[in-house]
Amino acid sequence: MIIKQSLLTLTTVAVLALGSVSAVAEPIILKFSHVVAENTPKGQMAIKFKALVDEKLKGKVDVKLYPNGQLFSDKKVLEALLLGDVHLASPSLSKFKKYTKKLQIFDLPFLFQDMGAVERFQQSEAGQGLLKTVSKKGLLGLGYMHNGMKQISASKPLHTPADAKGLKFRIMSSDVLAAQFEAVGATPLKKPYSEVFTLLQTKAIDGQENTWSNIYSKKFYEVQEYITSSDHGLLDYMVVTSAKFWKGLPDDVRPILKRLLDEAIAHGNKVAAEKSKSDKQAIIDSKRSKVIELSDKERQQWVDMMKPVWKQFEAIVGKELLDAAIASNKK
Ligand code: LMR
């Protein structure tokens, strides 16, 4: 009887123990979707983020990466975030028009003198406030991330804006960028990133604007004979999630994830600074595309033609914000 009872107790203990094992929570899946290659600043940031989470939140959070637009285009990814189909994305600041018009400030040509000015503006009160402008409709901006300055590639040499007249350029989905190319008499076409290479290769378009790392990693330089080293505009990102997903994370996980993300972004920013030099050099060394350096006089012509675009968008982004961005050029 005693034996029988203790056997029963043992069985109960075993069942309870098994029960508690099966009750161990599954890791939270965090899908991170982006459109660029892995050997880019954003690609490297994502890889770093996953590695950090694997190390520090092992068994609690499992980050799954989807680079190269294999899951969603940037147009679709923000909707996918809100539907809960992905949990982290990092579209360029040019692609948030549906959520806020204020971020268009980052597209204004020749606004920031260098990445130091960009960093100062983004970290300022005005810049941090801009992260909150996407919160309409449930997005949550977690931070900025750099890629760098854009260059203009084309099937013919572009020294002055007159050389671009009549040409077709692919742009991201931004009205400022459309106005910028219209200002030099060119035709802008809003197309997804995944289509750029084929559009260039088949000569459906004459050129595009992008950073050295994007031109290199997606091989645009192999199908464009010339790249003008113009540094005329910025390509940066906002790392975003859905407010609902973020708030739903356990309280002991959320702050750690944010800290690891900040660390991954800092790493990505370092990669961005390096690649803006090394990928440019790799393109020059490849001899597939001729890199054109502008004289001061030529550059000034681009500034004179493109800068009037600021006036067109001043009322939309706000004079105060514009002044704050201009002020960030001073150290
Ligand atoms: C583009 O569409 O050209 C860029 O937004 C791609 C990227 O994410 O860098």
Short mmCIF file of C-alpha atoms and ligand atoms in Angstrom, two decimals:
data_model
loop_
_atom_site.label_atom_id
_atom_site.label_comp_id
_atom_site.label_asym_id
_atom_site.label_seq_id
_atom_site.Cartn_x
_atom_site.Cartn_y
_atom_site.Cartn_z
CA MET A 1 0.00 0.00 0.00
CA ILE A 2 2.78 2.35 1.00
CA ILE A 3 4.76 1.30 -2.07
CA LYS A 4 1.69 1.81 -4.25
CA GLN A 5 1.16 5.28 -2.83
CA SER A 6 4.75 6.41 -3.25
CA LEU A 7 4.68 5.08 -6.81
CA LEU A 8 1.62 7.19 -7.39
CA THR A 9 3.35 10.23 -5.89
CA LEU A 10 6.38 9.63 -8.10
CA THR A 11 4.16 9.40 -11.17
CA THR A 12 2.41 12.60 -10.18
CA VAL A 13 5.73 14.36 -9.72
CA ALA A 14 6.93 13.09 -13.10
CA VAL A 15 3.75 14.19 -14.84
CA LEU A 16 3.95 17.61 -13.20
CA ALA A 17 7.62 17.92 -14.16
CA LEU A 18 6.86 16.96 -17.76
CA GLY A 19 3.99 19.40 -17.73
CA SER A 20 6.28 22.20 -16.66
CA VAL A 21 8.80 21.28 -19.39
CA SER A 22 6.17 21.51 -22.08
CA ALA A 23 5.04 24.82 -20.57
CA VAL A 24 8.50 26.36 -21.19
CA ALA A 25 7.79 29.29 -23.51
CA GLU A 26 8.81 29.02 -27.14
CA PRO A 27 11.17 31.82 -28.23
CA ILE A 28 9.57 34.94 -29.62
CA ILE A 29 10.10 34.99 -33.39
CA LEU A 30 11.30 38.34 -34.69
CA LYS A 31 11.28 38.54 -38.49
CA PHE A 32 13.49 41.28 -39.95
CA SER A 33 12.87 42.01 -43.62
CA HIS A 34 14.96 44.36 -45.78
CA VAL A 35 15.75 44.89 -49.45
CA VAL A 36 19.53 45.26 -49.64
CA ALA A 37 22.33 42.71 -49.97
CA GLU A 38 24.04 41.25 -46.91
CA ASN A 39 27.37 42.95 -47.70
CA THR A 40 25.93 46.42 -47.08
CA PRO A 41 25.68 48.59 -43.94
CA LYS A 42 22.05 47.55 -43.35
CA GLY A 43 22.73 43.90 -44.20
CA GLN A 44 25.62 43.89 -41.70
CA MET A 45 23.57 45.66 -39.05
CA ALA A 46 20.88 42.98 -39.34
CA ILE A 47 23.44 40.17 -39.09
CA LYS A 48 25.02 41.82 -36.04
CA PHE A 49 21.61 42.24 -34.41
CA LYS A 50 20.81 38.56 -34.87
CA ALA A 51 24.22 37.54 -33.47
CA LEU A 52 23.76 39.75 -30.40
CA VAL A 53 20.25 38.45 -29.75
CA ASP A 54 21.43 34.85 -30.19
CA GLU A 55 24.06 35.53 -27.56
CA LYS A 56 22.15 37.61 -25.02
CA LEU A 57 18.57 36.42 -25.40
CA LYS A 58 19.19 32.79 -26.27
CA GLY A 59 16.00 30.76 -26.09
CA LYS A 60 13.91 33.88 -25.53
CA VAL A 61 14.04 35.60 -28.91
CA ASP A 62 14.84 34.13 -32.29
CA VAL A 63 15.67 36.69 -35.03
CA LYS A 64 15.02 35.57 -38.60
CA LEU A 65 16.60 37.63 -41.37
CA TYR A 66 15.14 38.13 -44.84
CA PRO A 67 17.55 40.24 -46.94
CA ASN A 68 17.41 41.17 -50.65
CA GLY A 69 13.68 41.84 -50.64
CA GLN A 70 13.05 38.08 -50.57
CA LEU A 71 10.01 38.59 -48.33
CA PHE A 72 8.71 42.12 -49.01
CA SER A 73 9.47 45.23 -51.04
CA ASP A 74 9.81 48.43 -48.98
CA LYS A 75 6.37 49.50 -50.14
CA LYS A 76 4.81 46.35 -48.76
CA VAL A 77 6.95 45.90 -45.67
CA LEU A 78 5.35 48.68 -43.64
CA GLU A 79 1.90 47.19 -44.23
CA ALA A 80 3.34 43.77 -43.35
CA LEU A 81 4.66 45.21 -40.05
CA LEU A 82 1.20 46.46 -39.14
CA LEU A 83 -0.33 43.11 -40.03
CA GLY A 84 2.25 41.33 -37.87
CA ASP A 85 3.73 39.38 -40.81
CA VAL A 86 7.19 40.82 -40.00
CA HIS A 87 8.42 42.59 -36.88
CA LEU A 88 11.37 44.73 -37.88
CA ALA A 89 12.16 46.67 -41.05
CA SER A 90 14.46 49.47 -42.01
CA PRO A 91 13.27 51.28 -45.13
CA SER A 92 15.06 54.38 -46.33
CA LEU A 93 13.73 57.68 -44.99
CA SER A 94 12.48 58.41 -48.52
CA LYS A 95 9.84 55.70 -48.28
CA PHE A 96 7.58 56.86 -45.45
CA LYS A 97 5.43 59.30 -47.38
CA LYS A 98 2.23 57.42 -46.58
CA TYR A 99 2.95 57.77 -42.85
CA THR A 100 4.54 61.22 -42.60
CA LYS A 101 5.56 63.98 -44.96
CA LYS A 102 8.07 65.45 -42.48
CA LEU A 103 10.76 62.88 -43.21
CA GLN A 104 10.99 64.29 -46.72
CA ILE A 105 13.41 66.80 -45.24
CA PHE A 106 16.13 64.15 -45.48
CA ASP A 107 15.69 64.01 -49.28
CA LEU A 108 16.36 67.70 -49.90
CA PRO A 109 19.39 67.91 -52.21
CA PHE A 110 22.63 69.36 -50.81
CA LEU A 111 21.08 69.86 -47.35
CA PHE A 112 23.75 68.08 -45.29
CA GLN A 113 27.42 68.82 -45.88
CA ASP A 114 28.59 65.48 -44.53
CA MET A 115 27.54 62.52 -42.38
CA GLY A 116 28.66 64.37 -39.25
CA ALA A 117 25.94 66.96 -39.92
CA VAL A 118 23.39 64.17 -40.53
CA GLU A 119 24.30 62.54 -37.21
CA ARG A 120 24.05 65.85 -35.33
CA PHE A 121 20.64 66.57 -36.80
CA GLN A 122 19.28 63.07 -36.19
CA GLN A 123 20.40 63.09 -32.56
CA SER A 124 19.06 66.61 -31.92
CA GLU A 125 15.67 67.16 -30.31
CA ALA A 126 14.20 68.01 -33.72
CA GLY A 127 15.67 64.84 -35.26
CA GLN A 128 14.49 62.59 -32.44
CA GLY A 129 11.06 64.17 -32.69
CA LEU A 130 10.90 63.08 -36.32
CA LEU A 131 11.11 59.43 -35.25
CA LYS A 132 7.71 59.91 -33.60
CA THR A 133 6.05 61.23 -36.76
CA VAL A 134 5.55 57.69 -38.09
CA SER A 135 3.51 56.65 -35.07
CA LYS A 136 0.29 57.49 -36.84
CA LYS A 137 -1.30 54.19 -37.87
CA GLY A 138 0.75 52.21 -35.38
CA LEU A 139 4.39 52.31 -36.46
CA LEU A 140 7.18 52.85 -33.94
CA GLY A 141 10.51 54.37 -34.96
CA LEU A 142 13.30 52.73 -32.98
CA GLY A 143 16.24 54.66 -34.40
CA TYR A 144 18.07 56.02 -37.41
CA MET A 145 20.72 54.16 -39.32
CA HIS A 146 23.18 55.49 -41.88
CA ASN A 147 24.01 54.42 -45.35
CA GLY A 148 25.53 57.58 -46.78
CA MET A 149 25.58 60.09 -49.58
CA LYS A 150 24.06 59.30 -52.97
CA GLN A 151 25.84 59.40 -56.32
CA ILE A 152 24.28 59.60 -59.78
CA SER A 153 24.99 56.83 -62.28
CA ALA A 154 24.07 57.03 -65.95
CA SER A 155 24.67 55.63 -69.41
CA LYS A 156 26.45 58.87 -70.37
CA PRO A 157 28.91 61.10 -68.54
CA LEU A 158 27.19 63.67 -66.30
CA HIS A 159 29.42 66.64 -65.51
CA THR A 160 26.79 69.35 -65.34
CA PRO A 161 23.01 69.26 -64.85
CA ALA A 162 22.58 70.01 -68.56
CA ASP A 163 24.03 66.54 -69.28
CA ALA A 164 21.11 64.94 -67.41
CA LYS A 165 18.44 66.78 -69.37
CA GLY A 166 15.94 64.45 -71.06
CA LEU A 167 17.26 61.31 -69.33
CA LYS A 168 15.12 58.88 -67.32
CA PHE A 169 16.20 58.16 -63.74
CA ARG A 170 14.86 55.61 -61.30
CA ILE A 171 14.10 57.14 -57.90
CA MET A 172 12.75 55.90 -54.59
CA SER A 173 9.11 56.72 -53.85
CA SER A 174 9.72 60.32 -52.79
CA ASP A 175 8.22 63.50 -54.22
CA VAL A 176 11.32 65.49 -53.28
CA LEU A 177 13.46 63.17 -55.36
CA ALA A 178 11.01 63.53 -58.25
CA ALA A 179 11.24 67.33 -57.98
CA GLN A 180 15.03 67.13 -57.79
CA PHE A 181 15.32 65.34 -61.15
CA GLU A 182 12.61 67.49 -62.72
CA ALA A 183 14.67 70.53 -61.67
CA VAL A 184 17.44 69.42 -64.03
CA GLY A 185 15.02 68.62 -66.86
CA ALA A 186 15.16 64.84 -66.38
CA THR A 187 12.32 62.34 -66.00
CA PRO A 188 12.08 60.57 -62.61
CA LEU A 189 10.46 57.13 -62.32
CA LYS A 190 9.47 55.68 -58.96
CA LYS A 191 10.41 52.00 -59.02
CA PRO A 192 11.16 49.35 -56.39
CA TYR A 193 14.78 48.64 -55.59
CA SER A 194 14.53 45.05 -56.81
CA GLU A 195 13.84 46.26 -60.36
CA VAL A 196 16.70 48.73 -60.72
CA PHE A 197 19.34 46.38 -62.13
CA THR A 198 17.07 45.02 -64.88
CA LEU A 199 15.76 48.48 -65.76
CA LEU A 200 19.35 49.66 -66.23
CA GLN A 201 20.49 46.53 -68.03
CA THR A 202 17.64 46.64 -70.54
CA LYS A 203 18.11 50.41 -70.94
CA ALA A 204 14.49 51.02 -69.98
CA ILE A 205 15.98 53.84 -67.89
CA ASP A 206 19.20 55.83 -68.33
CA GLY A 207 20.32 56.15 -64.75
CA GLN A 208 19.66 56.09 -61.03
CA GLU A 209 20.93 57.60 -57.78
CA ASN A 210 22.26 55.57 -54.90
CA THR A 211 25.07 55.13 -52.38
CA TRP A 212 28.40 53.51 -53.24
CA SER A 213 27.52 50.39 -51.24
CA ASN A 214 24.21 49.89 -53.04
CA ILE A 215 25.74 50.56 -56.47
CA TYR A 216 28.47 48.05 -55.67
CA SER A 217 26.52 45.28 -53.92
CA LYS A 218 23.74 45.23 -56.52
CA LYS A 219 26.20 45.51 -59.42
CA PHE A 220 24.63 48.64 -60.90
CA TYR A 221 28.18 49.69 -61.87
CA GLU A 222 28.33 46.73 -64.26
CA VAL A 223 25.42 48.10 -66.29
CA GLN A 224 26.14 51.83 -65.99
CA GLU A 225 29.12 53.29 -67.83
CA TYR A 226 29.46 56.40 -65.67
CA ILE A 227 29.01 57.37 -62.05
CA THR A 228 29.19 61.01 -61.01
CA SER A 229 30.62 61.39 -57.52
CA SER A 230 28.03 64.00 -56.61
CA ASP A 231 27.29 63.43 -52.89
CA HIS A 232 24.13 65.40 -53.69
CA GLY A 233 21.76 63.77 -51.22
CA LEU A 234 21.36 61.39 -48.32
CA LEU A 235 20.26 57.77 -48.10
CA ASP A 236 19.57 56.86 -44.49
CA TYR A 237 17.11 54.57 -42.76
CA MET A 238 14.66 54.35 -39.93
CA VAL A 239 14.48 51.08 -38.05
CA VAL A 240 10.79 50.49 -37.41
CA THR A 241 8.51 48.03 -35.72
CA SER A 242 4.81 47.97 -34.97
CA ALA A 243 3.85 49.66 -31.71
CA LYS A 244 1.53 46.76 -30.93
CA PHE A 245 4.26 44.14 -31.32
CA TRP A 246 6.77 46.18 -29.32
CA LYS A 247 4.38 46.85 -26.46
CA GLY A 248 3.44 43.17 -26.39
CA LEU A 249 7.03 42.07 -25.69
CA PRO A 250 7.80 40.92 -22.13
CA ASP A 251 9.04 43.76 -19.91
CA ASP A 252 12.33 41.99 -19.26
CA VAL A 253 13.01 41.50 -22.99
CA ARG A 254 12.04 44.84 -24.56
CA PRO A 255 14.82 47.02 -23.07
CA ILE A 256 17.47 44.41 -23.83
CA LEU A 257 16.30 44.18 -27.45
CA LYS A 258 16.48 47.97 -27.75
CA ARG A 259 20.01 48.03 -26.34
CA LEU A 260 21.14 45.28 -28.71
CA LEU A 261 19.52 47.08 -31.62
CA ASP A 262 21.37 50.30 -30.71
CA GLU A 263 24.59 48.30 -30.63
CA ALA A 264 23.85 46.73 -34.02
CA ILE A 265 23.03 50.16 -35.50
CA ALA A 266 26.34 51.57 -34.21
CA HIS A 267 28.07 48.66 -35.93
CA GLY A 268 26.11 49.26 -39.15
CA ASN A 269 27.05 52.95 -39.07
CA LYS A 270 30.72 52.01 -38.83
CA VAL A 271 30.33 49.69 -41.81
CA ALA A 272 28.57 52.51 -43.69
CA ALA A 273 31.49 54.89 -43.14
CA GLU A 274 33.98 52.26 -44.30
CA LYS A 275 31.97 51.16 -47.33
CA SER A 276 31.40 54.67 -48.61
CA LYS A 277 35.14 54.63 -49.28
CA SER A 278 35.97 50.98 -49.96
CA ASP A 279 33.02 50.25 -52.28
CA LYS A 280 33.77 53.40 -54.27
CA GLN A 281 37.36 52.23 -54.62
CA ALA A 282 36.23 48.72 -55.60
CA ILE A 283 34.10 50.22 -58.39
CA ILE A 284 37.00 52.35 -59.62
CA ASP A 285 39.30 49.31 -59.53
CA SER A 286 36.80 47.18 -61.46
CA LYS A 287 37.11 49.55 -64.44
CA ARG A 288 33.56 48.57 -65.41
CA SER A 289 32.32 52.08 -64.80
CA LYS A 290 34.09 55.44 -65.00
CA VAL A 291 33.82 57.52 -61.84
CA ILE A 292 33.56 61.23 -62.58
CA GLU A 293 34.85 63.70 -59.97
CA LEU A 294 33.23 67.12 -60.25
CA SER A 295 35.18 70.36 -60.25
CA ASP A 296 33.95 72.96 -57.75
CA LYS A 297 32.43 74.91 -60.60
CA GLU A 298 30.55 71.89 -61.95
CA ARG A 299 29.30 70.94 -58.49
CA GLN A 300 28.04 74.47 -57.96
CA GLN A 301 25.90 74.11 -61.09
CA TRP A 302 24.18 71.04 -59.60
CA VAL A 303 23.62 72.94 -56.36
CA ASP A 304 22.15 75.94 -58.21
CA MET A 305 19.76 73.78 -60.21
CA MET A 306 18.63 71.45 -57.45
CA LYS A 307 18.52 73.65 -54.37
CA PRO A 308 15.39 75.60 -55.41
CA VAL A 309 13.55 72.36 -54.61
CA TRP A 310 13.88 73.33 -50.93
CA LYS A 311 11.40 76.18 -51.46
CA GLN A 312 8.86 73.75 -52.95
CA PHE A 313 8.90 71.63 -49.80
CA GLU A 314 9.57 74.21 -47.10
CA ALA A 315 5.90 74.53 -46.17
CA ILE A 316 5.51 70.73 -45.97
CA VAL A 317 8.53 69.98 -43.79
CA GLY A 318 8.32 73.26 -41.86
CA LYS A 319 10.71 76.22 -41.79
CA GLU A 320 11.80 75.55 -38.22
CA LEU A 321 12.82 71.99 -39.01
CA LEU A 322 14.64 73.10 -42.13
CA ASP A 323 16.55 75.73 -40.13
CA ALA A 324 17.51 73.10 -37.55
CA ALA A 325 18.82 70.83 -40.30
CA ILE A 326 20.82 73.66 -41.90
CA ALA A 327 22.24 74.57 -38.47
CA SER A 328 23.55 71.00 -38.04
CA ASN A 329 26.15 71.77 -40.71
CA LYS A 330 27.93 73.92 -38.12
CA LYS A 331 29.89 71.90 -35.57
C1 LMR B 1 16.63 52.14 -52.70
O1 LMR B 1 15.47 51.79 -52.93
O2 LMR B 1 17.39 52.56 -53.58
C2 LMR B 1 17.14 52.05 -51.29
O3 LMR B 1 16.12 52.41 -50.41
C3 LMR B 1 17.59 50.67 -50.95
C4 LMR B 1 18.08 50.61 -49.54
O4 LMR B 1 17.37 50.13 -48.68
O5 LMR B 1 19.22 51.05 -49.33
#
